[in-house]
Amino acid sequence: MTIRVILVSAAESEASRSAAFDDGTPLTDRGRAAAAELRASGVPMRAENVRVRARRAPSPRCRETSALLGHPGAVPEPALAGQEPGSWRGRPLDAVAAAEPTALAAWLSDPAARPGGDGEPLTDLVRRVGAHLDHLAETVTGPLPLFVEPDTVRAALVHALGLPLPAYWRVDVRPLAVTTLSGHGGRWNLVLS
């Protein structure tokens, strides 16, 4: 069986606009407008062209993004959630850097470090997202839109391409970026179009 996973990162939210760790903030007006433009362009696939119901991360911004892109019934899937930031939730990155520079440096350099001391390490994020992708490849065929957090896209790429964990920090994922992976027989390929 071959699956084509279309990863769509969430539209701009207040947290992503201000470079803060997500805390469930809604999309900005600019994010909503950009999603409307993307939908008008036909990317990602329209709901009527998808045989399997789309899935999404459980966050409010992924729920709103999927609805704006024509998939209001996208199924929330906890395995697609972004990295749990622990006590850094809702805090701007600059504030964390000023208050906890050693902890932030550890998180950015050690894949086993827990953000905020009690969040989810990068190793666990990549393992969780990768296991879910592999499960989908065994159970779903055809195209499948996934509306997810930017960190979920990075984790999916690290897993699918067998990249070393530090490569996670070398991938920039902008709001509404569309990344396609094709999976078959335990192997994943990045599809560029």
Short mmCIF file of C-alpha atoms in Angstrom, two decimals:
data_model
loop_
_atom_site.label_atom_id
_atom_site.label_comp_id
_atom_site.label_asym_id
_atom_site.label_seq_id
_atom_site.Cartn_x
_atom_site.Cartn_y
_atom_site.Cartn_z
CA MET A 1 0.00 0.00 0.00
CA THR A 2 1.18 3.51 -0.76
CA ILE A 3 0.17 6.54 1.24
CA ARG A 4 0.73 10.16 0.39
CA VAL A 5 0.76 12.25 3.55
CA ILE A 6 0.22 15.96 2.96
CA LEU A 7 1.49 17.80 6.04
CA VAL A 8 0.07 21.32 6.31
CA SER A 9 1.47 23.48 9.08
CA ALA A 10 -0.99 25.63 10.99
CA ALA A 11 -1.72 29.17 9.84
CA GLU A 12 -0.24 32.05 11.80
CA SER A 13 -1.48 32.33 15.38
CA GLU A 14 -0.73 34.92 18.04
CA ALA A 15 1.86 32.54 19.54
CA SER A 16 3.64 31.83 16.24
CA ARG A 17 3.57 35.52 15.27
CA SER A 18 5.28 36.50 18.52
CA ALA A 19 7.67 33.50 18.61
CA ALA A 20 6.09 32.16 21.79
CA PHE A 21 5.57 28.58 22.90
CA ASP A 22 2.00 27.74 21.87
CA ASP A 23 -0.68 27.97 24.52
CA GLY A 24 -3.79 27.54 22.41
CA THR A 25 -3.97 31.03 20.94
CA PRO A 26 -6.30 31.53 17.96
CA LEU A 27 -5.23 32.37 14.43
CA THR A 28 -4.47 35.96 13.58
CA ASP A 29 -6.51 37.80 10.94
CA ARG A 30 -3.45 37.53 8.68
CA GLY A 31 -3.35 33.77 9.28
CA ARG A 32 -7.03 33.42 8.38
CA ALA A 33 -6.56 35.47 5.20
CA ALA A 34 -3.55 33.39 4.16
CA ALA A 35 -5.53 30.18 4.72
CA ALA A 36 -8.34 31.55 2.52
CA GLU A 37 -5.80 32.29 -0.24
CA LEU A 38 -4.32 28.80 0.04
CA ARG A 39 -7.77 27.19 -0.15
CA ALA A 40 -8.62 29.22 -3.25
CA SER A 41 -5.45 27.93 -4.91
CA GLY A 42 -6.58 24.32 -4.45
CA VAL A 43 -3.76 23.34 -2.09
CA PRO A 44 -4.04 21.24 -0.03
CA MET A 45 -6.45 18.82 -1.63
CA ARG A 46 -10.11 19.62 -1.42
CA ALA A 47 -12.09 17.46 0.99
CA GLU A 48 -14.20 15.97 -1.79
CA ASN A 49 -11.02 14.62 -3.47
CA VAL A 50 -9.81 12.82 -0.34
CA ARG A 51 -11.07 9.28 0.28
CA VAL A 52 -9.88 9.15 3.90
CA ARG A 53 -10.95 11.76 6.41
CA ALA A 54 -8.21 14.29 7.12
CA ARG A 55 -6.55 14.36 10.52
CA ARG A 56 -5.21 17.20 12.62
CA ALA A 57 -3.30 18.01 15.75
CA PRO A 58 -5.63 18.76 18.67
CA SER A 59 -4.62 22.44 19.05
CA PRO A 60 -7.11 25.23 18.36
CA ARG A 61 -4.92 26.64 15.57
CA CYS A 62 -4.82 23.28 13.76
CA ARG A 63 -8.58 22.87 14.18
CA GLU A 64 -9.19 26.33 12.74
CA THR A 65 -6.65 25.84 9.93
CA SER A 66 -8.20 22.54 8.83
CA ALA A 67 -11.68 24.07 8.81
CA LEU A 68 -10.56 27.11 6.83
CA LEU A 69 -8.90 24.82 4.29
CA GLY A 70 -12.10 22.85 3.71
CA HIS A 71 -11.65 20.01 6.18
CA PRO A 72 -13.91 20.97 9.13
CA GLY A 73 -14.35 17.31 10.04
CA ALA A 74 -10.63 16.57 10.34
CA VAL A 75 -10.15 14.03 13.12
CA PRO A 76 -8.12 15.26 16.11
CA GLU A 77 -5.16 12.95 16.67
CA PRO A 78 -3.06 13.35 19.87
CA ALA A 79 -0.05 11.68 18.20
CA LEU A 80 0.15 14.65 15.81
CA ALA A 81 0.39 17.25 18.60
CA GLY A 82 3.35 19.58 18.73
CA GLN A 83 6.11 19.22 21.28
CA GLU A 84 4.85 19.69 24.84
CA PRO A 85 6.73 22.78 26.08
CA GLY A 86 6.13 22.18 29.79
CA SER A 87 6.47 25.29 31.93
CA TRP A 88 7.48 27.34 28.88
CA ARG A 89 3.92 27.17 27.51
CA GLY A 90 2.74 30.62 26.43
CA ARG A 91 6.10 32.29 27.06
CA PRO A 92 7.93 34.16 24.30
CA LEU A 93 11.20 32.59 23.24
CA ASP A 94 13.05 35.84 24.02
CA ALA A 95 11.72 35.81 27.60
CA VAL A 96 12.82 32.20 28.09
CA ALA A 97 16.25 33.04 26.64
CA ALA A 98 16.64 35.93 29.09
CA ALA A 99 15.36 34.07 32.17
CA GLU A 100 16.70 30.56 31.52
CA PRO A 101 19.60 30.76 29.05
CA THR A 102 21.25 27.53 30.21
CA ALA A 103 18.01 25.52 30.02
CA LEU A 104 17.22 26.94 26.57
CA ALA A 105 20.73 26.18 25.31
CA ALA A 106 20.41 22.61 26.61
CA TRP A 107 17.05 22.16 24.87
CA LEU A 108 18.48 23.46 21.58
CA SER A 109 21.53 21.19 21.72
CA ASP A 110 20.52 18.01 23.58
CA PRO A 111 17.69 15.97 21.99
CA ALA A 112 16.98 14.37 25.39
CA ALA A 113 16.56 17.72 27.21
CA ARG A 114 13.07 18.57 28.41
CA PRO A 115 11.84 22.06 27.52
CA GLY A 116 11.05 23.95 30.70
CA GLY A 117 12.43 21.01 32.67
CA ASP A 118 9.13 19.13 32.45
CA GLY A 119 8.21 19.17 28.74
CA GLU A 120 8.59 16.54 26.05
CA PRO A 121 12.14 15.86 24.82
CA LEU A 122 12.83 15.98 21.10
CA THR A 123 13.66 12.26 21.14
CA ASP A 124 10.12 11.49 22.32
CA LEU A 125 8.50 13.88 19.84
CA VAL A 126 10.27 12.29 16.86
CA ARG A 127 9.51 8.78 18.15
CA ARG A 128 5.80 9.59 18.68
CA VAL A 129 5.29 11.30 15.32
CA GLY A 130 7.34 8.64 13.49
CA ALA A 131 5.38 5.77 15.04
CA HIS A 132 2.13 7.42 13.98
CA LEU A 133 3.36 7.98 10.42
CA ASP A 134 4.41 4.33 10.19
CA HIS A 135 1.02 3.24 11.54
CA LEU A 136 -0.73 5.35 8.91
CA ALA A 137 1.43 3.80 6.18
CA GLU A 138 0.27 0.35 7.27
CA THR A 139 -3.43 1.22 7.48
CA VAL A 140 -4.23 3.99 4.95
CA THR A 141 -3.77 4.27 1.19
CA GLY A 142 -3.98 7.28 -1.05
CA PRO A 143 -3.72 10.94 -0.08
CA LEU A 144 -4.17 11.98 3.54
CA PRO A 145 -4.03 15.64 4.64
CA LEU A 146 -2.61 16.20 8.14
CA PHE A 147 -2.98 19.67 9.68
CA VAL A 148 -0.19 19.93 12.22
CA GLU A 149 2.20 22.12 14.18
CA PRO A 150 5.50 23.20 12.59
CA ASP A 151 7.46 21.05 15.07
CA THR A 152 5.40 18.02 14.00
CA VAL A 153 6.43 18.63 10.38
CA ARG A 154 10.11 18.81 11.42
CA ALA A 155 9.79 15.62 13.47
CA ALA A 156 8.08 13.84 10.55
CA LEU A 157 10.90 14.81 8.21
CA VAL A 158 13.60 13.66 10.64
CA HIS A 159 11.85 10.30 11.00
CA ALA A 160 10.87 9.78 7.36
CA LEU A 161 14.28 10.65 5.95
CA GLY A 162 16.30 8.99 8.71
CA LEU A 163 18.02 12.27 9.55
CA PRO A 164 20.11 12.73 12.68
CA LEU A 165 18.13 14.42 15.46
CA PRO A 166 20.10 17.71 15.30
CA ALA A 167 18.77 18.16 11.74
CA TYR A 168 15.41 18.96 13.36
CA TRP A 169 16.72 22.44 14.22
CA ARG A 170 17.85 23.02 10.62
CA VAL A 171 14.35 22.85 9.10
CA ASP A 172 12.29 26.03 9.01
CA VAL A 173 8.55 25.47 8.68
CA ARG A 174 6.49 28.54 7.91
CA PRO A 175 2.77 28.90 8.55
CA LEU A 176 0.73 26.99 5.96
CA ALA A 177 3.79 25.24 4.54
CA VAL A 178 2.78 22.12 2.60
CA THR A 179 5.13 19.12 2.81
CA THR A 180 4.34 15.82 1.11
CA LEU A 181 5.71 12.42 2.10
CA SER A 182 5.08 9.20 0.21
CA GLY A 183 5.26 5.96 2.18
CA HIS A 184 5.39 2.37 1.01
CA GLY A 185 6.83 -0.81 2.48
CA GLY A 186 8.43 0.82 5.50
CA ARG A 187 10.16 3.47 3.40
CA TRP A 188 9.35 7.16 3.17
CA ASN A 189 10.21 9.63 0.43
CA LEU A 190 9.98 13.41 0.39
CA VAL A 191 7.91 14.56 -2.60
CA LEU A 192 8.84 17.97 -4.00
CA SER A 193 6.53 19.65 -6.46
#
